[in-house]
mmCIF file of C-alpha atoms in Angstrom:
data_model
loop_
_atom_site.group_PDB
_atom_site.id
_atom_site.type_symbol
_atom_site.label_atom_id
_atom_site.label_comp_id
_atom_site.label_asym_id
_atom_site.label_seq_id
_atom_site.Cartn_x
_atom_site.Cartn_y
_atom_site.Cartn_z
ATOM 1 C CA MET A 1 -15.377 2.205 14.947
ATOM 2 C CA ASP A 2 -18.257 4.515 15.929
ATOM 3 C CA CYS A 3 -20.632 6.057 13.605
ATOM 4 C CA SER A 4 -23.160 8.686 14.263
ATOM 5 C CA TYR A 5 -25.343 7.926 11.228
ATOM 6 C CA PHE A 6 -25.576 4.396 12.393
ATOM 7 C CA ASP A 7 -26.462 5.428 15.893
ATOM 8 C CA ALA A 8 -28.887 7.824 14.749
ATOM 9 C CA GLY A 9 -30.571 5.151 12.480
ATOM 10 C CA VAL A 10 -30.314 7.109 9.449
ATOM 11 C CA CYS A 11 -27.774 4.630 7.788
ATOM 12 C CA ARG A 12 -27.519 0.955 8.427
ATOM 13 C CA SER A 13 -25.590 -0.034 5.444
ATOM 14 C CA CYS A 14 -22.639 -1.175 7.780
ATOM 15 C CA THR A 15 -24.413 -3.894 9.577
ATOM 16 C CA LEU A 16 -21.476 -4.777 11.760
ATOM 17 C CA MET A 17 -20.845 -1.389 13.208
ATOM 18 C CA GLY A 18 -20.181 -1.543 16.756
ATOM 19 C CA VAL A 19 -18.989 -5.147 16.678
ATOM 20 C CA PRO A 20 -15.282 -5.113 17.812
ATOM 21 C CA TYR A 21 -13.022 -5.464 14.838
ATOM 22 C CA ALA A 22 -11.064 -8.473 15.967
ATOM 23 C CA ALA A 23 -14.420 -10.385 16.399
ATOM 24 C CA GLN A 24 -15.589 -9.453 12.690
ATOM 25 C CA LEU A 25 -12.315 -10.670 11.345
ATOM 26 C CA ALA A 26 -12.345 -13.867 13.141
ATOM 27 C CA ASP A 27 -16.088 -14.487 12.446
ATOM 28 C CA LYS A 28 -15.324 -13.969 8.634
ATOM 29 C CA ASP A 29 -12.464 -16.317 8.658
ATOM 30 C CA ALA A 30 -14.435 -18.979 10.461
ATOM 31 C CA HIS A 31 -17.321 -18.551 8.133
ATOM 32 C CA ALA A 32 -15.289 -19.032 4.986
ATOM 33 C CA ARG A 33 -13.259 -22.011 6.364
ATOM 34 C CA ASP A 34 -16.519 -23.762 7.585
ATOM 35 C CA LEU A 35 -18.297 -23.073 4.238
ATOM 36 C CA LEU A 36 -15.376 -24.391 2.200
ATOM 37 C CA ALA A 37 -14.263 -27.219 4.378
ATOM 38 C CA ALA A 38 -16.009 -29.988 2.150
ATOM 39 C CA PHE A 39 -13.769 -28.901 -0.864
ATOM 40 C CA GLY A 40 -10.238 -30.174 0.326
ATOM 41 C CA ASP A 41 -8.018 -30.470 3.447
ATOM 42 C CA ALA A 42 -6.821 -26.817 2.728
ATOM 43 C CA VAL A 43 -3.943 -24.960 4.399
ATOM 44 C CA TRP A 44 -5.604 -21.701 5.519
ATOM 45 C CA LEU A 45 -3.334 -18.673 5.922
ATOM 46 C CA PRO A 46 -4.083 -16.090 8.584
ATOM 47 C CA PRO A 47 -6.806 -13.512 7.461
ATOM 48 C CA VAL A 48 -5.781 -10.322 6.050
ATOM 49 C CA ALA A 49 -6.901 -7.295 8.290
ATOM 50 C CA SER A 50 -7.964 -3.923 7.061
ATOM 51 C CA ALA A 51 -8.037 -0.574 8.590
ATOM 52 C CA GLU A 52 -11.366 -0.397 10.481
ATOM 53 C CA SER A 53 -12.317 3.166 8.821
ATOM 54 C CA GLY A 54 -11.378 5.293 6.040
ATOM 55 C CA TYR A 55 -10.547 2.331 3.877
ATOM 56 C CA ARG A 56 -12.929 2.818 0.887
ATOM 57 C CA ASN A 57 -11.349 4.401 -2.184
ATOM 58 C CA LYS A 58 -14.700 4.822 -3.903
ATOM 59 C CA ALA A 59 -18.027 6.547 -2.822
ATOM 60 C CA LYS A 60 -21.205 6.160 -4.827
ATOM 61 C CA MET A 61 -23.170 8.898 -3.558
ATOM 62 C CA VAL A 62 -26.853 9.737 -4.448
ATOM 63 C CA ILE A 63 -27.647 13.482 -4.737
ATOM 64 C CA GLY A 64 -30.718 14.626 -2.948
ATOM 65 C CA GLY A 65 -32.241 17.704 -1.434
ATOM 66 C CA THR A 66 -32.276 20.912 -3.373
ATOM 67 C CA VAL A 67 -30.007 22.954 -5.417
ATOM 68 C CA ASP A 68 -29.230 25.365 -2.599
ATOM 69 C CA SER A 69 -28.957 22.581 -0.043
ATOM 70 C CA PRO A 70 -28.103 19.185 -1.766
ATOM 71 C CA THR A 71 -27.516 16.070 0.197
ATOM 72 C CA ILE A 72 -24.761 13.647 -0.550
ATOM 73 C CA GLY A 73 -25.326 10.094 0.430
ATOM 74 C CA ILE A 74 -28.463 7.881 0.131
ATOM 75 C CA LEU A 75 -32.143 7.969 -0.061
ATOM 76 C CA ASP A 76 -34.629 7.156 2.754
ATOM 77 C CA GLU A 77 -37.679 4.996 2.395
ATOM 78 C CA ASN A 78 -39.595 7.984 0.847
ATOM 79 C CA GLY A 79 -36.886 8.748 -1.822
ATOM 80 C CA ARG A 80 -35.542 11.837 0.160
ATOM 81 C CA GLY A 81 -32.027 12.652 0.449
ATOM 82 C CA VAL A 82 -29.856 11.685 3.550
ATOM 83 C CA ASP A 83 -26.569 13.360 3.786
ATOM 84 C CA LEU A 84 -23.499 11.143 4.633
ATOM 85 C CA ARG A 85 -20.759 13.299 3.533
ATOM 86 C CA GLU A 86 -18.870 12.482 6.862
ATOM 87 C CA CYS A 87 -19.181 8.774 6.338
ATOM 88 C CA GLY A 88 -16.284 7.114 8.423
ATOM 89 C CA ILE A 89 -15.554 4.282 5.982
ATOM 90 C CA CYS A 90 -14.648 6.590 3.085
ATOM 91 C CA ALA A 91 -11.079 7.609 2.782
ATOM 92 C CA PRO A 92 -10.279 11.219 4.178
ATOM 93 C CA GLY A 93 -9.545 12.539 0.702
ATOM 94 C CA ILE A 94 -13.119 11.638 -0.387
ATOM 95 C CA ARG A 95 -14.611 13.018 2.807
ATOM 96 C CA ALA A 96 -12.684 16.260 2.220
ATOM 97 C CA ALA A 97 -13.796 16.544 -1.228
ATOM 98 C CA LEU A 98 -17.636 16.072 -0.946
ATOM 99 C CA PRO A 99 -18.292 19.624 0.819
ATOM 100 C CA VAL A 100 -16.513 21.072 -2.249
ATOM 101 C CA ILE A 101 -18.455 19.144 -4.685
ATOM 102 C CA ALA A 102 -21.631 20.068 -2.831
ATOM 103 C CA ASP A 103 -20.858 23.687 -3.258
ATOM 104 C CA PHE A 104 -20.073 23.005 -6.946
ATOM 105 C CA VAL A 105 -23.562 21.482 -7.380
ATOM 106 C CA THR A 106 -25.201 24.720 -5.973
ATOM 107 C CA ARG A 107 -23.208 27.175 -8.014
ATOM 108 C CA THR A 108 -23.698 25.262 -11.212
ATOM 109 C CA ARG A 109 -27.374 25.039 -10.399
ATOM 110 C CA LEU A 110 -27.394 21.230 -10.894
ATOM 111 C CA ALA A 111 -30.968 20.306 -9.632
ATOM 112 C CA PRO A 112 -30.665 16.921 -7.614
ATOM 113 C CA TYR A 113 -32.808 14.335 -9.147
ATOM 114 C CA SER A 114 -36.073 13.660 -7.204
ATOM 115 C CA VAL A 115 -37.154 9.973 -7.570
ATOM 116 C CA PRO A 116 -40.883 10.667 -6.358
ATOM 117 C CA GLU A 117 -41.260 13.537 -8.791
ATOM 118 C CA ARG A 118 -39.026 11.931 -11.492
ATOM 119 C CA ARG A 119 -37.329 15.251 -12.277
ATOM 120 C CA GLY A 120 -34.106 17.062 -11.874
ATOM 121 C CA ASP A 121 -30.471 16.988 -13.328
ATOM 122 C CA LEU A 122 -27.939 15.153 -11.148
ATOM 123 C CA LYS A 123 -28.658 11.609 -9.833
ATOM 124 C CA TYR A 124 -25.216 10.592 -8.426
ATOM 125 C CA VAL A 125 -21.688 11.660 -7.752
ATOM 126 C CA LEU A 126 -19.023 8.786 -8.018
ATOM 127 C CA VAL A 127 -15.752 9.722 -6.415
ATOM 128 C CA THR A 128 -12.498 7.539 -6.447
ATOM 129 C CA LEU A 129 -9.432 8.426 -4.604
ATOM 130 C CA SER A 130 -5.987 7.175 -5.814
ATOM 131 C CA PRO A 131 -3.110 6.181 -3.480
ATOM 132 C CA ASP A 132 -1.535 9.422 -4.529
ATOM 133 C CA ASP A 133 -4.515 11.404 -3.204
ATOM 134 C CA GLU A 134 -5.875 12.219 -6.803
ATOM 135 C CA LEU A 135 -9.524 12.096 -7.495
ATOM 136 C CA MET A 136 -11.660 10.926 -10.322
ATOM 137 C CA ILE A 137 -15.021 12.645 -10.108
ATOM 138 C CA ARG A 138 -18.083 11.616 -12.155
ATOM 139 C CA PHE A 139 -21.325 13.402 -12.460
ATOM 140 C CA VAL A 140 -24.156 11.121 -13.353
ATOM 141 C CA VAL A 141 -26.736 13.368 -15.042
ATOM 142 C CA ARG A 142 -30.013 12.913 -16.719
ATOM 143 C CA SER A 143 -28.990 14.496 -20.174
ATOM 144 C CA GLU A 144 -26.119 15.987 -22.085
ATOM 145 C CA ASP A 145 -27.924 19.349 -21.925
ATOM 146 C CA VAL A 146 -26.407 19.588 -18.375
ATOM 147 C CA VAL A 147 -22.763 18.941 -19.491
ATOM 148 C CA ALA A 148 -22.239 22.330 -21.007
ATOM 149 C CA ARG A 149 -22.845 23.931 -17.413
ATOM 150 C CA ILE A 150 -20.575 21.499 -15.718
ATOM 151 C CA ARG A 151 -17.683 22.222 -18.426
ATOM 152 C CA ALA A 152 -18.125 26.088 -18.039
ATOM 153 C CA ARG A 153 -17.603 25.926 -14.325
ATOM 154 C CA LEU A 154 -15.092 23.053 -14.183
ATOM 155 C CA PRO A 155 -12.154 25.565 -13.779
ATOM 156 C CA GLU A 156 -13.668 26.667 -10.506
ATOM 157 C CA LEU A 157 -13.984 22.985 -9.358
ATOM 158 C CA ARG A 158 -10.403 22.226 -10.083
ATOM 159 C CA ALA A 159 -9.235 25.447 -8.379
ATOM 160 C CA ALA A 160 -11.242 24.476 -5.294
ATOM 161 C CA LEU A 161 -10.126 20.833 -5.577
ATOM 162 C CA PRO A 162 -6.742 20.634 -7.087
ATOM 163 C CA SER A 163 -6.602 16.943 -6.553
ATOM 164 C CA ALA A 164 -9.361 16.304 -9.198
ATOM 165 C CA ARG A 165 -7.359 14.723 -11.838
ATOM 166 C CA VAL A 166 -10.189 13.243 -13.818
ATOM 167 C CA VAL A 167 -13.781 14.753 -14.149
ATOM 168 C CA THR A 168 -16.496 13.343 -16.252
ATOM 169 C CA ALA A 169 -20.263 13.399 -16.920
ATOM 170 C CA ASN A 170 -21.995 9.998 -17.378
ATOM 171 C CA ILE A 171 -25.342 10.261 -19.082
ATOM 172 C CA GLN A 172 -28.041 8.110 -17.565
ATOM 173 C CA PRO A 173 -31.533 9.502 -18.668
ATOM 174 C CA GLU A 174 -33.631 6.484 -17.495
ATOM 175 C CA HIS A 175 -36.021 6.563 -14.532
ATOM 176 C CA LYS A 176 -34.784 3.440 -12.942
ATOM 177 C CA ALA A 177 -32.339 2.229 -10.295
ATOM 178 C CA VAL A 178 -29.316 2.070 -12.635
ATOM 179 C CA VAL A 179 -26.360 3.947 -11.243
ATOM 180 C CA GLU A 180 -24.703 4.951 -14.571
ATOM 181 C CA GLY A 181 -25.198 4.910 -18.300
ATOM 182 C CA ASP A 182 -23.283 3.944 -21.296
ATOM 183 C CA ARG A 183 -22.163 7.245 -22.501
ATOM 184 C CA GLU A 184 -19.172 9.027 -20.566
ATOM 185 C CA VAL A 185 -18.149 12.556 -21.458
ATOM 186 C CA VAL A 186 -14.360 13.220 -20.084
ATOM 187 C CA LEU A 187 -14.194 16.890 -19.310
ATOM 188 C CA THR A 188 -10.493 16.904 -18.280
ATOM 189 C CA PRO A 189 -7.124 16.135 -20.260
ATOM 190 C CA ASP A 190 -6.563 13.143 -18.239
ATOM 191 C CA ALA A 191 -9.106 10.323 -18.793
ATOM 192 C CA SER A 192 -7.502 7.763 -16.295
ATOM 193 C CA LEU A 193 -6.684 7.693 -12.723
ATOM 194 C CA VAL A 194 -3.258 6.047 -11.810
ATOM 195 C CA MET A 195 -3.871 3.574 -8.941
ATOM 196 C CA ARG A 196 -0.355 2.669 -7.717
ATOM 197 C CA VAL A 197 -0.894 -0.848 -6.157
ATOM 198 C CA GLY A 198 2.405 -2.555 -5.279
ATOM 199 C CA ALA A 199 4.862 -2.454 -8.024
ATOM 200 C CA VAL A 200 2.146 -1.931 -10.858
ATOM 201 C CA PRO A 201 0.726 1.563 -11.520
ATOM 202 C CA LEU A 202 -2.731 0.508 -12.808
ATOM 203 C CA ARG A 203 -4.712 2.899 -14.987
ATOM 204 C CA LEU A 204 -8.240 3.231 -14.047
ATOM 205 C CA ARG A 205 -10.729 4.657 -16.691
ATOM 206 C CA PRO A 206 -14.342 5.539 -15.940
ATOM 207 C CA GLN A 207 -16.831 2.551 -15.806
ATOM 208 C CA SER A 208 -13.924 0.316 -14.926
ATOM 209 C CA PHE A 209 -14.032 -1.975 -11.996
ATOM 210 C CA PHE A 210 -11.509 -1.709 -9.264
ATOM 211 C CA GLN A 211 -11.424 -3.198 -5.666
ATOM 212 C CA THR A 212 -12.764 -0.579 -3.199
ATOM 213 C CA ASN A 213 -9.943 -1.292 -0.549
ATOM 214 C CA THR A 214 -6.689 -0.359 -2.010
ATOM 215 C CA ALA A 215 -4.509 -1.673 0.743
ATOM 216 C CA VAL A 216 -6.267 -4.997 0.954
ATOM 217 C CA ALA A 217 -6.343 -5.169 -2.945
ATOM 218 C CA GLU A 218 -2.492 -4.820 -2.955
ATOM 219 C CA ALA A 219 -2.403 -7.757 -0.462
ATOM 220 C CA LEU A 220 -4.670 -9.821 -2.601
ATOM 221 C CA TYR A 221 -2.604 -9.248 -5.756
ATOM 222 C CA SER A 222 0.446 -10.147 -3.867
ATOM 223 C CA GLN A 223 -0.925 -13.396 -2.460
ATOM 224 C CA VAL A 224 -2.238 -14.509 -5.790
ATOM 225 C CA ALA A 225 1.149 -13.555 -7.464
ATOM 226 C CA ASP A 226 2.885 -15.711 -4.900
ATOM 227 C CA TRP A 227 0.697 -18.654 -5.586
ATOM 228 C CA VAL A 228 1.040 -18.469 -9.152
ATOM 229 C CA ASP A 229 4.828 -18.290 -8.948
ATOM 230 C CA ALA A 230 4.801 -21.239 -6.727
ATOM 231 C CA VAL A 231 2.932 -23.132 -9.477
ATOM 232 C CA SER A 232 5.250 -21.562 -12.201
ATOM 233 C CA PRO A 233 2.831 -21.831 -15.217
ATOM 234 C CA ALA A 234 4.100 -21.015 -18.659
ATOM 235 C CA SER A 235 0.513 -19.569 -19.483
ATOM 236 C CA VAL A 236 -2.191 -17.915 -17.571
ATOM 237 C CA TRP A 237 -5.800 -16.735 -18.182
ATOM 238 C CA ASP A 238 -7.287 -14.055 -15.952
ATOM 239 C CA LEU A 239 -10.905 -14.307 -16.436
ATOM 240 C CA TYR A 240 -13.109 -11.275 -15.315
ATOM 241 C CA CYS A 241 -9.814 -9.263 -15.335
ATOM 242 C CA GLY A 242 -11.154 -5.931 -14.724
ATOM 243 C CA VAL A 243 -8.241 -3.364 -15.087
ATOM 244 C CA GLY A 244 -5.835 -6.251 -15.226
ATOM 245 C CA GLY A 245 -4.952 -6.306 -11.409
ATOM 246 C CA PHE A 246 -4.097 -9.953 -11.356
ATOM 247 C CA ALA A 247 -2.970 -10.380 -14.853
ATOM 248 C CA LEU A 248 -0.329 -7.587 -14.571
ATOM 249 C CA ASN A 249 0.797 -8.736 -11.086
ATOM 250 C CA VAL A 250 1.415 -12.384 -12.269
ATOM 251 C CA ALA A 251 3.385 -11.289 -15.382
ATOM 252 C CA ALA A 252 6.860 -12.909 -15.518
ATOM 253 C CA PRO A 253 9.513 -13.420 -18.207
ATOM 254 C CA GLY A 254 8.413 -16.445 -20.443
ATOM 255 C CA ARG A 255 4.860 -16.474 -19.143
ATOM 256 C CA ARG A 256 2.077 -15.794 -21.436
ATOM 257 C CA VAL A 257 -0.858 -14.008 -19.781
ATOM 258 C CA VAL A 258 -4.340 -13.220 -21.183
ATOM 259 C CA GLY A 259 -6.783 -11.210 -19.474
ATOM 260 C CA VAL A 260 -10.597 -11.113 -20.431
ATOM 261 C CA GLU A 261 -13.146 -8.770 -19.550
ATOM 262 C CA THR A 262 -16.558 -7.486 -20.925
ATOM 263 C CA SER A 263 -15.957 -3.842 -20.050
ATOM 264 C CA ARG A 264 -14.100 -2.387 -22.918
ATOM 265 C CA GLU A 265 -13.076 0.630 -20.751
ATOM 266 C CA ALA A 266 -11.503 -1.693 -18.142
ATOM 267 C CA VAL A 267 -9.617 -3.492 -21.148
ATOM 268 C CA ARG A 268 -8.455 -0.039 -22.439
ATOM 269 C CA SER A 269 -7.179 0.628 -18.976
ATOM 270 C CA ALA A 270 -5.474 -2.652 -18.743
ATOM 271 C CA ARG A 271 -3.791 -2.341 -22.233
ATOM 272 C CA ALA A 272 -2.393 1.121 -21.334
ATOM 273 C CA THR A 273 -1.027 -0.192 -18.164
ATOM 274 C CA ALA A 274 0.721 -3.216 -19.888
ATOM 275 C CA SER A 275 2.072 -0.894 -22.558
ATOM 276 C CA ALA A 276 3.488 1.501 -20.106
ATOM 277 C CA ALA A 277 5.025 -1.330 -18.174
ATOM 278 C CA ALA A 278 6.546 -2.780 -21.301
ATOM 279 C CA LEU A 279 5.033 -6.224 -20.821
ATOM 280 C CA PRO A 280 4.789 -7.686 -24.255
ATOM 281 C CA HIS A 281 3.649 -11.157 -23.056
ATOM 282 C CA VAL A 282 0.460 -9.820 -21.426
ATOM 283 C CA ALA A 283 -2.617 -9.335 -23.652
ATOM 284 C CA PHE A 284 -6.317 -8.195 -22.940
ATOM 285 C CA ARG A 285 -9.466 -9.226 -24.766
ATOM 286 C CA ALA A 286 -12.861 -7.599 -24.475
ATOM 287 C CA GLY A 287 -15.469 -10.231 -24.211
ATOM 288 C CA ASP A 288 -17.490 -12.692 -22.214
ATOM 289 C CA ALA A 289 -15.227 -14.948 -20.059
ATOM 290 C CA THR A 290 -17.256 -18.138 -20.562
ATOM 291 C CA ALA A 291 -17.409 -17.582 -24.233
ATOM 292 C CA PHE A 292 -13.611 -17.048 -24.422
ATOM 293 C CA ALA A 293 -12.844 -20.255 -22.761
ATOM 294 C CA ARG A 294 -15.375 -22.221 -24.602
ATOM 295 C CA ASP A 295 -14.234 -21.085 -28.026
ATOM 296 C CA ALA A 296 -10.331 -21.128 -27.305
ATOM 297 C CA LYS A 297 -8.361 -23.770 -29.306
ATOM 298 C CA THR A 298 -5.889 -24.267 -26.401
ATOM 299 C CA THR A 299 -6.027 -24.133 -22.722
ATOM 300 C CA PRO A 300 -3.628 -22.418 -20.193
ATOM 301 C CA GLU A 301 -1.619 -24.186 -17.324
ATOM 302 C CA LEU A 302 -3.467 -21.910 -14.756
ATOM 303 C CA VAL A 303 -6.724 -19.934 -14.693
ATOM 304 C CA ILE A 304 -7.506 -17.079 -12.432
ATOM 305 C CA VAL A 305 -11.070 -16.180 -12.066
ATOM 306 C CA ASN A 306 -12.665 -13.124 -10.036
ATOM 307 C CA PRO A 307 -16.305 -13.010 -10.818
ATOM 308 C CA PRO A 308 -18.889 -10.832 -9.545
ATOM 309 C CA ARG A 309 -20.948 -11.790 -6.538
ATOM 310 C CA ARG A 310 -23.023 -14.476 -8.473
ATOM 311 C CA GLY A 311 -19.943 -16.488 -9.116
ATOM 312 C CA ILE A 312 -18.686 -18.112 -12.488
ATOM 313 C CA GLY A 313 -21.934 -20.137 -13.064
ATOM 314 C CA ALA A 314 -22.557 -23.485 -14.261
ATOM 315 C CA GLU A 315 -21.286 -23.261 -17.788
ATOM 316 C CA LEU A 316 -17.781 -21.957 -16.854
ATOM 317 C CA ALA A 317 -17.486 -24.146 -13.951
ATOM 318 C CA GLY A 318 -18.416 -27.227 -16.241
ATOM 319 C CA TRP A 319 -15.723 -25.960 -18.684
ATOM 320 C CA LEU A 320 -13.061 -25.738 -16.135
ATOM 321 C CA GLU A 321 -14.141 -29.326 -14.733
ATOM 322 C CA ASP A 322 -13.641 -30.811 -18.168
ATOM 323 C CA SER A 323 -10.753 -28.709 -19.363
ATOM 324 C CA GLY A 324 -7.709 -30.452 -17.885
ATOM 325 C CA VAL A 325 -6.317 -27.111 -16.610
ATOM 326 C CA PRO A 326 -4.032 -28.146 -13.580
ATOM 327 C CA SER A 327 -4.583 -25.117 -11.379
ATOM 328 C CA VAL A 328 -7.141 -22.502 -10.742
ATOM 329 C CA VAL A 329 -7.081 -19.383 -8.431
ATOM 330 C CA TYR A 330 -10.490 -18.238 -7.543
ATOM 331 C CA SER A 331 -10.884 -14.961 -5.823
ATOM 332 C CA SER A 332 -14.541 -14.393 -4.581
ATOM 333 C CA CYS A 333 -16.439 -11.708 -2.875
ATOM 334 C CA ASN A 334 -19.002 -14.248 -1.996
ATOM 335 C CA ALA A 335 -18.145 -17.463 -0.348
ATOM 336 C CA LYS A 336 -21.480 -19.046 -0.913
ATOM 337 C CA SER A 337 -21.352 -18.722 -4.641
ATOM 338 C CA LEU A 338 -17.898 -19.956 -4.506
ATOM 339 C CA ALA A 339 -19.014 -22.898 -2.718
ATOM 340 C CA HIS A 340 -21.708 -23.499 -5.288
ATOM 341 C CA ASP A 341 -19.204 -23.265 -8.109
ATOM 342 C CA LEU A 342 -16.783 -25.710 -6.346
ATOM 343 C CA ALA A 343 -19.554 -28.208 -6.064
ATOM 344 C CA ARG A 344 -19.760 -28.119 -9.796
ATOM 345 C CA MET A 345 -15.851 -28.797 -10.099
ATOM 346 C CA PRO A 346 -15.355 -31.967 -8.197
ATOM 347 C CA SER A 347 -12.057 -32.654 -9.797
ATOM 348 C CA TYR A 348 -10.549 -29.657 -8.034
ATOM 349 C CA ARG A 349 -9.617 -29.448 -4.325
ATOM 350 C CA ILE A 350 -8.544 -26.421 -2.261
ATOM 351 C CA ARG A 351 -4.717 -26.509 -1.677
ATOM 352 C CA THR A 352 -4.489 -23.246 0.345
ATOM 353 C CA GLY A 353 -6.798 -20.241 0.941
ATOM 354 C CA ARG A 354 -7.081 -16.963 2.699
ATOM 355 C CA VAL A 355 -9.740 -14.515 3.812
ATOM 356 C CA LEU A 356 -8.993 -10.901 3.099
ATOM 357 C CA ASP A 357 -11.324 -8.336 4.787
ATOM 358 C CA MET A 358 -12.038 -5.834 1.907
ATOM 359 C CA PHE A 359 -15.142 -4.594 3.650
ATOM 360 C CA PRO A 360 -14.865 -3.925 7.304
ATOM 361 C CA GLN A 361 -17.878 -3.098 9.305
ATOM 362 C CA THR A 362 -20.064 -5.190 6.909
ATOM 363 C CA GLY A 363 -20.691 -8.897 6.469
ATOM 364 C CA HIS A 364 -18.920 -9.119 3.129
ATOM 365 C CA LEU A 365 -15.481 -10.582 2.755
ATOM 366 C CA GLU A 366 -13.117 -11.406 -0.120
ATOM 367 C CA VAL A 367 -11.696 -15.070 -0.053
ATOM 368 C CA ALA A 368 -9.038 -16.318 -2.363
ATOM 369 C CA VAL A 369 -8.302 -20.060 -2.914
ATOM 370 C CA LEU A 370 -5.687 -22.011 -4.877
ATOM 371 C CA LEU A 371 -7.149 -24.901 -6.482
ATOM 372 C CA GLU A 372 -5.426 -28.088 -7.698
ATOM 373 C CA ARG A 373 -6.819 -30.863 -9.871
ATOM 374 C CA SER A 374 -6.677 -34.096 -8.079
ATOM 375 C CA ALA A 375 -4.877 -37.063 -9.388
ATOM 376 C CA ALA A 376 -7.918 -39.552 -9.251
#
């Protein structure tokens, strides 16, 4: 993949830009296998490749420049806007929407937030594209005073961009590097975006986490479901469940599945999907994964964990080590933190694993492993 922004030196976020994709994938696969070799004589499946470009279903774009000439992209080292609306890793539907959004910013007179001057109305635009080519557009603004202006001109935006299914205003008044605030004002009749991933139409609400690469996410969910079916547990916990991608994909007759997630919006999304799919044996809880495990009176036959980059940490790893749970599926976006956690769980060995290239053109990867408790 070629990128004019990278070549011009205005954006270096994709650190592997220009490296042949086959080499990227092989290097990531070798890196994960080497890093995790000490944790079992695993059977490694071939890595899952991604499209080289246009794979991102979500764009977190900083708004800079001026009202009449807004930039959509990132900030340079001086806090000035750098326009990246043609970013090649973003899905085509997102790239097509960004100029329309920029025009809406101008017509609505939303002043881009200036970091150096600490003033302005609009900080970010967060755009998510569904497999059905529908959009969720979230305007991150400084105050609720701006919301009325967005609402008043919203019909114009939806006329120019009929694919905009969900539009919201997120209120983030603080002068610090926090992308979004707690308060979300939904401006459209629909409050969730349907993400059809495999056989499960997940419902994504604002502030809910979803994998950024839909095609590879589908492969990940399918792989984990295959592993879980091979183990055939009667009970499963999905910790850090997000909108329920794993929990809903491993659901089966006679199998009790519980998903746990700190984000209440994500839990609302997951419950809505489970209800629509008529899955009575799948339940979701809002709360801390470690506290849930620590306080539970019973343990499941299999646990799925999909933590943030920092990993599950010492307390949950220690709980798993002492729990007696026979099988664990660990999906990680950081192989180093996965290795740290496995070192805290010596009773578990990797039975099989797979690298999935969720983030082409970057050094990041997703690696999933099936762990079994050793007999010794």
